[in-house]
Amino acid sequence: MAFPEGFGWGASTAAYQVEGGWDADGKGPSVWDTFTHQGGERVFQNQTGDVACGSYTLWEEDLKCIKQLGLTHYRFSLSWSRLLPDGTTGFINQKGIDYYNKIIDDLLTNGVIPIVTLYHFDLPQALEDKGGWLSEAIIESFDKYARFCFSTFGDRVKQWITINEPNILAIMAYDLGVFPPGVPHFGTGGYQAAHNLIKAHAKSWHSYDSLFRKEQKGMVSLGIFAGWAEPADTNSVSDQEAAKRAIAFCLDFFAKPIFIDGDYPEVVKSQIAFMSKKQGYPSSRLPKFTEEEKRMIKGTADFFAVQYYTSRLVKYQENKKEEVGFLQDVELQVFPDPSWKRLDWVYVVPWGIRKLLKYIKDTYNNPVIYITENGFPQGDPASLDDTQRWEYFRQTFQELFKAIQLDKINLKLYCAWSLLDNFEWTQGYSSRFGLFHVDFEDPARPRVPYTSAKEYAKIIRNNGLKESL
């Protein structure tokens, strides 16, 4: 099962989840610094990313892990407030620039291609204080930050992700309020944030296109989270429609405006308008794009970056109580098949990734696809032998091989989440997705390979699995 020549094998991390050094060398606070320091059990055991994997001082150790695996690509994110402590270019932190320059230069010296995410959930607190993603002012702030990064690092970085999982961020941070700033705005905040996230992405893509592309010759996209939704009852029309809505509200909500026509899916617009009317709102809770904005948003991605972990069965569930909220708007119930194996929140459904890739190919005009995250948590954190977890990775690679060979998917890159065990947001350190085990009790934060790391290194060496289909 050899993958196509030149196929990319990577691993991913994110700044707040691995770096630590939360206030080192002039770094400004991010919303996650503020949120975790407030306590209140919003994060598992009130854990923080103050030290995390210590990557701010231990980059060389991370590089050893990257070289041990033989990665062709490494995806990491820049801490906005490490580079621009108050979120603006009014003050630039040179120590932050030096840190990321070293990472980029070391990767290139070792033949590893950097994929750089501008923003992975860690908004500078100074910008959150001005309204964060609920305020339209954020669009200009993000564009200025993006331009700063393109001009500082773009001579060497050729693959950019503007925003990591804007769909997850909008819901978790601004609808449900379980991510910082931690204030729920059920049924309104998520849509307002999403609206601004889409416009911010598009504006920064245009900045790259007009100011940097000719000289730097790079590519820019955004990383969309997507699971696969399968109708619970394949003979039920209402379940089939519910499964379509699930994909529309998760993936297409961001992908259709950016890849197709600058506007939200029809089913999303009609569903939210219908619910809003029933609830007595004078107009839809989903903001509208102007015709000018639609033209600005359409076609603002150079490849399709998707992040897949799991799938769910979907059943229609009417919102009888007319509750206001993102999940209520979609009118469905999601649950796993009882036969699916489970590791933490991830139900193991390798065939879901193949179905998702086929959907992206058919819906979005056969784009070049990068899988920028995919992974499984280690079931037993005390053991380095994660043979069971590796089996799930292996099954996933089999499905990816089928997707490329049989479905003719234009898949060019796979990145495992994650290079290291790290701070998994509200789960703190209780959930371990690393290829390398990190001992968070030891100040030296030693990195030790799980069995999965050794097996993944073999896959990379062989450019695929040894067995045949």
GROMACS .gro file of C-alpha atoms in nm:
model
  469
    1MET     CA    1   0.000   0.000   0.000
    2ALA     CA    2   0.248   0.262  -0.116
    3PHE     CA    3   0.109   0.614  -0.108
    4PRO     CA    4   0.173   0.844  -0.406
    5GLU     CA    5   0.526   0.970  -0.448
    6GLY     CA    6   0.578   1.296  -0.259
    7PHE     CA    7   0.291   1.230  -0.016
    8GLY     CA    8   0.340   1.436   0.301
    9TRP     CA    9   0.361   1.278   0.646
   10GLY     CA   10   0.337   1.522   0.933
   11ALA     CA   11   0.240   1.587   1.293
   12SER     CA   12   0.077   1.890   1.449
   13THR     CA   13   0.093   2.097   1.768
   14ALA     CA   14  -0.043   2.435   1.880
   15ALA     CA   15   0.127   2.715   2.069
   16TYR     CA   16  -0.078   2.731   2.389
   17GLN     CA   17  -0.096   2.352   2.413
   18VAL     CA   18   0.280   2.291   2.409
   19GLU     CA   19   0.488   2.606   2.458
   20GLY     CA   20   0.449   2.711   2.820
   21GLY     CA   21   0.644   3.028   2.895
   22TRP     CA   22   0.308   3.199   2.932
   23ASP     CA   23   0.461   3.531   3.042
   24ALA     CA   24   0.825   3.475   2.940
   25ASP     CA   25   1.034   3.733   2.753
   26GLY     CA   26   0.760   3.991   2.705
   27LYS     CA   27   0.474   3.765   2.593
   28GLY     CA   28   0.133   3.920   2.653
   29PRO     CA   29  -0.157   3.725   2.805
   30SER     CA   30  -0.391   3.525   2.581
   31VAL     CA   31  -0.752   3.441   2.660
   32TRP     CA   32  -0.642   3.092   2.768
   33ASP     CA   33  -0.397   3.239   3.021
   34THR     CA   34  -0.679   3.446   3.169
   35PHE     CA   35  -0.936   3.165   3.155
   36THR     CA   36  -0.718   2.899   3.319
   37HIS     CA   37  -0.594   3.138   3.588
   38GLN     CA   38  -0.951   3.216   3.692
   39GLY     CA   39  -0.998   2.857   3.812
   40GLY     CA   40  -1.353   2.747   3.886
   41GLU     CA   41  -1.305   2.391   3.754
   42ARG     CA   42  -1.371   2.495   3.394
   43VAL     CA   43  -1.059   2.299   3.304
   44PHE     CA   44  -0.986   1.948   3.436
   45GLN     CA   45  -0.840   1.985   3.788
   46ASN     CA   46  -0.787   2.358   3.719
   47GLN     CA   47  -0.481   2.272   3.508
   48THR     CA   48  -0.315   2.541   3.295
   49GLY     CA   49  -0.082   2.572   2.998
   50ASP     CA   50   0.161   2.788   3.199
   51VAL     CA   51   0.438   2.530   3.143
   52ALA     CA   52   0.268   2.263   2.926
   53CYS     CA   53   0.541   2.070   2.737
   54GLY     CA   54   0.788   2.352   2.793
   55SER     CA   55   0.845   2.379   2.418
   56TYR     CA   56   0.934   2.749   2.450
   57THR     CA   57   1.263   2.643   2.609
   58LEU     CA   58   1.275   2.281   2.488
   59TRP     CA   59   1.236   2.326   2.111
   60GLU     CA   60   1.550   2.119   2.049
   61GLU     CA   61   1.379   1.824   2.222
   62ASP     CA   62   1.077   1.863   1.993
   63LEU     CA   63   1.309   1.872   1.693
   64LYS     CA   64   1.464   1.541   1.804
   65CYS     CA   65   1.115   1.388   1.808
   66ILE     CA   66   1.042   1.524   1.459
   67LYS     CA   67   1.368   1.380   1.326
   68GLN     CA   68   1.312   1.047   1.502
   69LEU     CA   69   0.979   1.011   1.318
   70GLY     CA   70   1.127   1.126   0.986
   71LEU     CA   71   0.841   1.373   0.930
   72THR     CA   72   0.826   1.552   0.596
   73HIS     CA   73   0.600   1.827   0.742
   74TYR     CA   74   0.551   1.983   1.085
   75ARG     CA   75   0.246   2.193   1.161
   76PHE     CA   76   0.268   2.435   1.453
   77SER     CA   77   0.097   2.759   1.547
   78LEU     CA   78   0.225   3.104   1.630
   79SER     CA   79   0.121   3.261   1.960
   80TRP     CA   80  -0.033   3.592   1.854
   81SER     CA   81   0.035   3.747   2.196
   82ARG     CA   82   0.396   3.620   2.203
   83LEU     CA   83   0.462   3.813   1.882
   84LEU     CA   84   0.229   4.110   1.945
   85PRO     CA   85   0.165   4.127   2.322
   86ASP     CA   86  -0.141   4.354   2.295
   87GLY     CA   87  -0.253   4.200   1.965
   88THR     CA   88  -0.146   4.501   1.757
   89THR     CA   89   0.172   4.591   1.571
   90GLY     CA   90   0.208   4.891   1.806
   91PHE     CA   91   0.456   4.680   2.002
   92ILE     CA   92   0.643   4.389   1.845
   93ASN     CA   93   0.815   4.136   2.069
   94GLN     CA   94   1.149   4.051   1.907
   95LYS     CA   95   1.204   3.753   2.140
   96GLY     CA   96   0.888   3.597   1.997
   97ILE     CA   97   1.013   3.650   1.642
   98ASP     CA   98   1.348   3.494   1.736
   99TYR     CA   99   1.176   3.185   1.879
  100TYR     CA  100   0.969   3.115   1.568
  101ASN     CA  101   1.258   3.200   1.334
  102LYS     CA  102   1.463   2.932   1.506
  103ILE     CA  103   1.185   2.672   1.468
  104ILE     CA  104   1.135   2.753   1.099
  105ASP     CA  105   1.509   2.761   1.022
  106ASP     CA  106   1.579   2.437   1.211
  107LEU     CA  107   1.295   2.259   1.031
  108LEU     CA  108   1.419   2.369   0.689
  109THR     CA  109   1.779   2.277   0.776
  110ASN     CA  110   1.652   1.927   0.853
  111GLY     CA  111   1.445   1.897   0.536
  112VAL     CA  112   1.109   1.939   0.713
  113ILE     CA  113   0.843   2.165   0.559
  114PRO     CA  114   0.677   2.401   0.809
  115ILE     CA  115   0.300   2.444   0.798
  116VAL     CA  116   0.220   2.745   1.010
  117THR     CA  117  -0.113   2.827   1.173
  118LEU     CA  118  -0.158   3.195   1.251
  119TYR     CA  119  -0.426   3.151   1.515
  120HIS     CA  120  -0.513   2.838   1.714
  121PHE     CA  121  -0.770   2.951   1.978
  122ASP     CA  122  -0.530   3.174   2.179
  123LEU     CA  123  -0.657   3.526   2.112
  124PRO     CA  124  -0.459   3.806   2.281
  125GLN     CA  125  -0.656   3.906   2.593
  126ALA     CA  126  -0.623   4.273   2.491
  127LEU     CA  127  -0.836   4.202   2.181
  128GLU     CA  128  -1.090   3.993   2.374
  129ASP     CA  129  -1.130   4.294   2.603
  130LYS     CA  130  -1.245   4.489   2.295
  131GLY     CA  131  -1.511   4.230   2.208
  132GLY     CA  132  -1.301   3.950   2.058
  133TRP     CA  133  -1.463   3.764   1.770
  134LEU     CA  134  -1.803   3.918   1.848
  135SER     CA  135  -1.671   4.256   1.736
  136GLU     CA  136  -1.620   4.347   1.372
  137ALA     CA  137  -1.305   4.534   1.471
  138ILE     CA  138  -1.131   4.194   1.503
  139ILE     CA  139  -1.130   4.155   1.122
  140GLU     CA  140  -0.885   4.443   1.076
  141SER     CA  141  -0.677   4.332   1.378
  142PHE     CA  142  -0.644   3.980   1.239
  143ASP     CA  143  -0.553   4.106   0.892
  144LYS     CA  144  -0.277   4.329   1.032
  145TYR     CA  145  -0.143   4.036   1.237
  146ALA     CA  146  -0.154   3.808   0.930
  147ARG     CA  147   0.034   4.064   0.720
  148PHE     CA  148   0.295   4.097   0.994
  149CYS     CA  149   0.346   3.716   0.994
  150PHE     CA  150   0.354   3.688   0.614
  151SER     CA  151   0.615   3.962   0.591
  152THR     CA  152   0.824   3.828   0.885
  153PHE     CA  153   0.821   3.455   0.808
  154GLY     CA  154   0.681   3.416   0.457
  155ASP     CA  155   1.020   3.417   0.285
  156ARG     CA  156   1.054   3.062   0.429
  157VAL     CA  157   0.699   2.950   0.515
  158LYS     CA  158   0.501   2.847   0.206
  159GLN     CA  159   0.201   2.676   0.365
  160TRP     CA  160  -0.025   2.878   0.591
  161ILE     CA  161  -0.340   2.803   0.790
  162THR     CA  162  -0.507   3.129   0.892
  163ILE     CA  163  -0.750   3.001   1.156
  164ASN     CA  164  -0.767   2.663   1.324
  165GLU     CA  165  -1.116   2.508   1.347
  166PRO     CA  166  -1.321   2.829   1.332
  167ASN     CA  167  -1.637   2.616   1.360
  168ILE     CA  168  -1.529   2.466   1.694
  169LEU     CA  169  -1.407   2.803   1.823
  170ALA     CA  170  -1.734   2.980   1.737
  171ILE     CA  171  -1.951   2.723   1.913
  172MET     CA  172  -1.731   2.643   2.215
  173ALA     CA  173  -1.621   2.999   2.291
  174TYR     CA  174  -1.909   3.220   2.183
  175ASP     CA  175  -2.222   3.001   2.179
  176LEU     CA  176  -2.176   2.750   2.463
  177GLY     CA  177  -1.916   2.955   2.650
  178VAL     CA  178  -1.709   2.655   2.761
  179PHE     CA  179  -1.392   2.799   2.601
  180PRO     CA  180  -1.271   3.149   2.687
  181PRO     CA  181  -1.400   3.410   2.733
  182GLY     CA  182  -1.640   3.167   2.902
  183VAL     CA  183  -1.964   3.361   2.849
  184PRO     CA  184  -2.246   3.178   2.669
  185HIS     CA  185  -2.453   3.354   2.401
  186PHE     CA  186  -2.686   3.071   2.305
  187GLY     CA  187  -2.806   3.085   1.947
  188THR     CA  188  -2.646   3.420   1.864
  189GLY     CA  189  -2.279   3.449   1.969
  190GLY     CA  190  -2.158   3.149   1.769
  191TYR     CA  191  -2.308   3.285   1.448
  192GLN     CA  192  -2.173   3.636   1.505
  193ALA     CA  193  -1.824   3.499   1.575
  194ALA     CA  194  -1.840   3.268   1.272
  195HIS     CA  195  -1.940   3.562   1.052
  196ASN     CA  196  -1.636   3.761   1.164
  197LEU     CA  197  -1.403   3.458   1.145
  198ILE     CA  198  -1.499   3.399   0.781
  199LYS     CA  199  -1.448   3.765   0.690
  200ALA     CA  200  -1.115   3.781   0.877
  201HIS     CA  201  -0.989   3.471   0.697
  202ALA     CA  202  -1.096   3.607   0.357
  203LYS     CA  203  -0.940   3.948   0.417
  204SER     CA  204  -0.607   3.795   0.519
  205TRP     CA  205  -0.614   3.564   0.213
  206HIS     CA  206  -0.657   3.871  -0.010
  207SER     CA  207  -0.371   4.043   0.170
  208TYR     CA  208  -0.148   3.745   0.095
  209ASP     CA  209  -0.273   3.727  -0.262
  210SER     CA  210  -0.214   4.094  -0.342
  211LEU     CA  211   0.095   4.173  -0.134
  212PHE     CA  212   0.298   3.853  -0.088
  213ARG     CA  213   0.203   3.572  -0.324
  214LYS     CA  214   0.397   3.690  -0.628
  215GLU     CA  215   0.725   3.699  -0.438
  216GLN     CA  216   0.673   3.427  -0.176
  217LYS     CA  217   0.474   3.178  -0.390
  218GLY     CA  218   0.300   3.021  -0.090
  219MET     CA  219  -0.048   2.886  -0.023
  220VAL     CA  220  -0.311   2.991   0.230
  221SER     CA  221  -0.618   2.812   0.366
  222LEU     CA  222  -0.800   2.751   0.697
  223GLY     CA  223  -0.838   2.430   0.899
  224ILE     CA  224  -1.199   2.312   0.929
  225PHE     CA  225  -1.303   2.050   1.184
  226ALA     CA  226  -1.540   1.787   1.046
  227GLY     CA  227  -1.678   1.455   1.159
  228TRP     CA  228  -1.887   1.226   0.941
  229ALA     CA  229  -2.261   1.209   1.007
  230GLU     CA  230  -2.439   0.886   0.917
  231PRO     CA  231  -2.823   0.859   0.933
  232ALA     CA  232  -2.924   0.643   1.231
  233ASP     CA  233  -3.196   0.484   1.018
  234THR     CA  234  -3.086   0.474   0.655
  235ASN     CA  235  -3.450   0.421   0.547
  236SER     CA  236  -3.575   0.729   0.734
  237VAL     CA  237  -3.599   1.043   0.521
  238SER     CA  238  -3.598   1.264   0.832
  239ASP     CA  239  -3.275   1.098   0.956
  240GLN     CA  240  -3.116   1.138   0.612
  241GLU     CA  241  -3.207   1.507   0.613
  242ALA     CA  242  -3.076   1.543   0.968
  243ALA     CA  243  -2.741   1.389   0.865
  244LYS     CA  244  -2.718   1.637   0.575
  245ARG     CA  245  -2.793   1.922   0.815
  246ALA     CA  246  -2.523   1.799   1.053
  247ILE     CA  247  -2.261   1.822   0.777
  248ALA     CA  248  -2.401   2.154   0.651
  249PHE     CA  249  -2.387   2.318   0.995
  250CYS     CA  250  -2.038   2.182   1.071
  251LEU     CA  251  -1.832   2.167   0.751
  252ASP     CA  252  -2.028   2.351   0.480
  253PHE     CA  253  -2.106   2.647   0.709
  254PHE     CA  254  -1.744   2.759   0.653
  255ALA     CA  255  -1.645   2.569   0.340
  256LYS     CA  256  -1.930   2.675   0.109
  257PRO     CA  257  -1.874   3.051   0.150
  258ILE     CA  258  -1.498   3.015   0.111
  259PHE     CA  259  -1.477   2.751  -0.164
  260ILE     CA  260  -1.801   2.799  -0.362
  261ASP     CA  261  -1.999   3.122  -0.360
  262GLY     CA  262  -1.932   3.346  -0.059
  263ASP     CA  263  -2.251   3.253   0.123
  264TYR     CA  264  -2.383   3.006   0.381
  265PRO     CA  265  -2.556   2.683   0.274
  266GLU     CA  266  -2.927   2.728   0.192
  267VAL     CA  267  -3.032   2.469   0.453
  268VAL     CA  268  -2.840   2.659   0.722
  269LYS     CA  269  -3.001   2.991   0.629
  270SER     CA  270  -3.354   2.848   0.604
  271GLN     CA  271  -3.327   2.642   0.923
  272ILE     CA  272  -3.202   2.931   1.139
  273ALA     CA  273  -3.454   3.173   0.985
  274PHE     CA  274  -3.738   2.926   1.052
  275MET     CA  275  -3.628   2.871   1.413
  276SER     CA  276  -3.576   3.244   1.474
  277LYS     CA  277  -3.926   3.324   1.346
  278LYS     CA  278  -4.083   3.053   1.564
  279GLN     CA  279  -3.902   3.202   1.863
  280GLY     CA  280  -4.034   3.552   1.794
  281TYR     CA  281  -3.716   3.712   1.662
  282PRO     CA  282  -3.783   3.997   1.415
  283SER     CA  283  -3.518   3.853   1.178
  284SER     CA  284  -3.285   3.553   1.151
  285ARG     CA  285  -3.023   3.512   1.424
  286LEU     CA  286  -2.773   3.434   1.145
  287PRO     CA  287  -2.612   3.752   1.013
  288LYS     CA  288  -2.620   3.812   0.634
  289PHE     CA  289  -2.326   3.877   0.404
  290THR     CA  290  -2.361   4.174   0.168
  291GLU     CA  291  -2.312   4.109  -0.205
  292GLU     CA  292  -1.975   4.283  -0.180
  293GLU     CA  293  -1.873   4.058   0.112
  294LYS     CA  294  -1.979   3.746  -0.081
  295ARG     CA  295  -1.750   3.847  -0.368
  296MET     CA  296  -1.469   3.911  -0.117
  297ILE     CA  297  -1.514   3.572   0.055
  298LYS     CA  298  -1.560   3.347  -0.249
  299GLY     CA  299  -1.251   3.153  -0.359
  300THR     CA  300  -1.024   3.243  -0.067
  301ALA     CA  301  -0.843   2.912  -0.014
  302ASP     CA  302  -0.559   2.748  -0.205
  303PHE     CA  303  -0.617   2.395  -0.069
  304PHE     CA  304  -0.874   2.221   0.152
  305ALA     CA  305  -0.749   2.157   0.508
  306VAL     CA  306  -0.971   1.928   0.713
  307GLN     CA  307  -0.939   1.789   1.068
  308TYR     CA  308  -1.116   1.458   1.133
  309TYR     CA  309  -1.140   1.254   1.451
  310THR     CA  310  -1.467   1.066   1.464
  311SER     CA  311  -1.817   1.005   1.331
  312ARG     CA  312  -2.166   0.988   1.478
  313LEU     CA  313  -2.506   0.848   1.395
  314VAL     CA  314  -2.766   1.119   1.350
  315LYS     CA  315  -3.137   1.114   1.420
  316TYR     CA  316  -3.397   1.386   1.362
  317GLN     CA  317  -3.513   1.549   1.684
  318GLU     CA  318  -3.764   1.830   1.666
  319ASN     CA  319  -3.690   2.136   1.879
  320LYS     CA  320  -4.037   2.127   2.038
  321LYS     CA  321  -3.948   2.352   2.329
  322GLU     CA  322  -3.821   2.611   2.083
  323GLU     CA  323  -3.496   2.640   2.281
  324VAL     CA  324  -3.245   2.889   2.146
  325GLY     CA  325  -2.899   2.752   2.066
  326PHE     CA  326  -2.676   2.630   1.787
  327LEU     CA  327  -2.738   2.261   1.863
  328GLN     CA  328  -3.112   2.317   1.892
  329ASP     CA  329  -3.119   2.493   1.554
  330VAL     CA  330  -2.987   2.185   1.377
  331GLU     CA  331  -3.273   1.972   1.519
  332LEU     CA  332  -3.094   1.646   1.562
  333GLN     CA  333  -2.963   1.399   1.813
  334VAL     CA  334  -2.612   1.254   1.773
  335PHE     CA  335  -2.491   0.929   1.925
  336PRO     CA  336  -2.242   0.649   1.855
  337ASP     CA  337  -2.316   0.305   1.723
  338PRO     CA  338  -2.288   0.073   2.027
  339SER     CA  339  -2.040  -0.145   1.836
  340TRP     CA  340  -1.787   0.138   1.791
  341LYS     CA  341  -1.475   0.123   2.007
  342ARG     CA  342  -1.416   0.430   2.220
  343LEU     CA  343  -1.106   0.612   2.342
  344ASP     CA  344  -1.208   0.911   2.554
  345TRP     CA  345  -1.444   1.124   2.335
  346VAL     CA  346  -1.320   0.965   2.013
  347TYR     CA  347  -1.525   0.677   1.877
  348VAL     CA  348  -1.312   0.485   1.633
  349VAL     CA  349  -1.474   0.505   1.288
  350PRO     CA  350  -1.197   0.482   1.026
  351TRP     CA  351  -1.441   0.447   0.734
  352GLY     CA  352  -1.588   0.786   0.830
  353ILE     CA  353  -1.276   0.965   0.707
  354ARG     CA  354  -1.307   0.804   0.364
  355LYS     CA  355  -1.675   0.907   0.335
  356LEU     CA  356  -1.586   1.260   0.444
  357LEU     CA  357  -1.307   1.289   0.186
  358LYS     CA  358  -1.541   1.164  -0.087
  359TYR     CA  359  -1.800   1.422   0.019
  360ILE     CA  360  -1.539   1.701   0.002
  361LYS     CA  361  -1.426   1.584  -0.343
  362ASP     CA  362  -1.780   1.574  -0.480
  363THR     CA  363  -1.903   1.895  -0.315
  364TYR     CA  364  -1.596   2.116  -0.356
  365ASN     CA  365  -1.479   2.040  -0.708
  366ASN     CA  366  -1.208   1.784  -0.630
  367PRO     CA  367  -0.970   2.012  -0.437
  368VAL     CA  368  -0.621   1.931  -0.315
  369ILE     CA  369  -0.686   1.807   0.041
  370TYR     CA  370  -0.460   1.821   0.346
  371ILE     CA  371  -0.559   1.634   0.661
  372THR     CA  372  -0.409   1.877   0.911
  373GLU     CA  373  -0.521   1.683   1.221
  374ASN     CA  374  -0.630   1.328   1.296
  375GLY     CA  375  -0.559   1.112   1.597
  376PHE     CA  376  -0.665   0.903   1.892
  377PRO     CA  377  -0.604   0.943   2.264
  378GLN     CA  378  -0.396   0.684   2.444
  379GLY     CA  379  -0.627   0.465   2.654
  380ASP     CA  380  -0.373   0.392   2.928
  381PRO     CA  381  -0.153   0.694   3.003
  382ALA     CA  382   0.073   0.485   3.225
  383SER     CA  383   0.178   0.259   2.936
  384LEU     CA  384   0.404   0.342   2.642
  385ASP     CA  385   0.273   0.035   2.462
  386ASP     CA  386  -0.033   0.168   2.279
  387THR     CA  387  -0.071  -0.122   2.036
  388GLN     CA  388  -0.450  -0.082   2.037
  389ARG     CA  389  -0.426   0.286   1.945
  390TRP     CA  390  -0.179   0.205   1.670
  391GLU     CA  391  -0.430  -0.041   1.524
  392TYR     CA  392  -0.675   0.250   1.482
  393PHE     CA  393  -0.409   0.457   1.307
  394ARG     CA  394  -0.335   0.161   1.078
  395GLN     CA  395  -0.704   0.120   0.989
  396THR     CA  396  -0.719   0.494   0.915
  397PHE     CA  397  -0.422   0.469   0.676
  398GLN     CA  398  -0.594   0.178   0.499
  399GLU     CA  399  -0.902   0.399   0.446
  400LEU     CA  400  -0.686   0.688   0.321
  401PHE     CA  401  -0.516   0.453   0.076
  402LYS     CA  402  -0.857   0.341  -0.055
  403ALA     CA  403  -0.967   0.705  -0.079
  404ILE     CA  404  -0.664   0.788  -0.296
  405GLN     CA  405  -0.665   0.471  -0.510
  406LEU     CA  406  -1.033   0.389  -0.547
  407ASP     CA  407  -1.211   0.722  -0.497
  408LYS     CA  408  -0.935   0.924  -0.669
  409ILE     CA  409  -0.921   1.175  -0.383
  410ASN     CA  410  -0.654   1.441  -0.432
  411LEU     CA  411  -0.506   1.388  -0.085
  412LYS     CA  412  -0.152   1.524  -0.048
  413LEU     CA  413  -0.078   1.534   0.326
  414TYR     CA  414  -0.159   1.361   0.654
  415CYS     CA  415  -0.076   1.520   0.991
  416ALA     CA  416  -0.122   1.324   1.313
  417TRP     CA  417  -0.248   1.504   1.621
  418SER     CA  418  -0.023   1.534   1.801
  419LEU     CA  419   0.353   1.524   1.809
  420LEU     CA  420   0.342   1.542   2.191
  421ASP     CA  421   0.101   1.476   2.473
  422ASN     CA  422  -0.015   1.827   2.559
  423PHE     CA  423  -0.271   2.056   2.721
  424GLU     CA  424  -0.598   1.939   2.562
  425TRP     CA  425  -0.803   2.251   2.634
  426THR     CA  426  -1.075   2.190   2.897
  427GLN     CA  427  -0.951   1.833   2.942
  428GLY     CA  428  -0.614   1.961   3.058
  429TYR     CA  429  -0.354   1.683   3.065
  430SER     CA  430  -0.607   1.403   3.124
  431SER     CA  431  -0.631   1.326   2.752
  432ARG     CA  432  -0.312   1.216   2.575
  433PHE     CA  433  -0.298   1.238   2.195
  434GLY     CA  434   0.081   1.248   2.159
  435LEU     CA  435   0.300   1.021   1.950
  436PHE     CA  436   0.550   1.101   2.225
  437HIS     CA  437   0.467   1.063   2.593
  438VAL     CA  438   0.541   1.368   2.806
  439ASP     CA  439   0.587   1.336   3.182
  440PHE     CA  440   0.413   1.648   3.316
  441GLU     CA  441   0.530   1.572   3.672
  442ASP     CA  442   0.896   1.595   3.572
  443PRO     CA  443   1.028   1.955   3.538
  444ALA     CA  444   1.247   1.837   3.246
  445ARG     CA  445   0.930   1.725   3.058
  446PRO     CA  446   1.104   1.422   2.899
  447ARG     CA  447   0.960   1.305   2.564
  448VAL     CA  448   0.949   0.926   2.517
  449PRO     CA  449   0.805   0.756   2.207
  450TYR     CA  450   0.490   0.549   2.236
  451THR     CA  451   0.474   0.232   2.022
  452SER     CA  452   0.266   0.443   1.781
  453ALA     CA  453   0.560   0.676   1.720
  454LYS     CA  454   0.786   0.385   1.622
  455GLU     CA  455   0.519   0.240   1.394
  456TYR     CA  456   0.441   0.578   1.236
  457ALA     CA  457   0.812   0.622   1.162
  458LYS     CA  458   0.801   0.292   0.966
  459ILE     CA  459   0.498   0.412   0.768
  460ILE     CA  460   0.685   0.730   0.680
  461ARG     CA  461   1.000   0.537   0.582
  462ASN     CA  462   0.797   0.305   0.357
  463ASN     CA  463   0.564   0.583   0.237
  464GLY     CA  464   0.269   0.362   0.334
  465LEU     CA  465   0.170   0.028   0.479
  466LYS     CA  466   0.354  -0.292   0.397
  467GLU     CA  467   0.038  -0.500   0.334
  468SER     CA  468  -0.173  -0.480   0.019
  469LEU     CA  469  -0.541  -0.388  -0.006
   0.00000   0.00000   0.00000
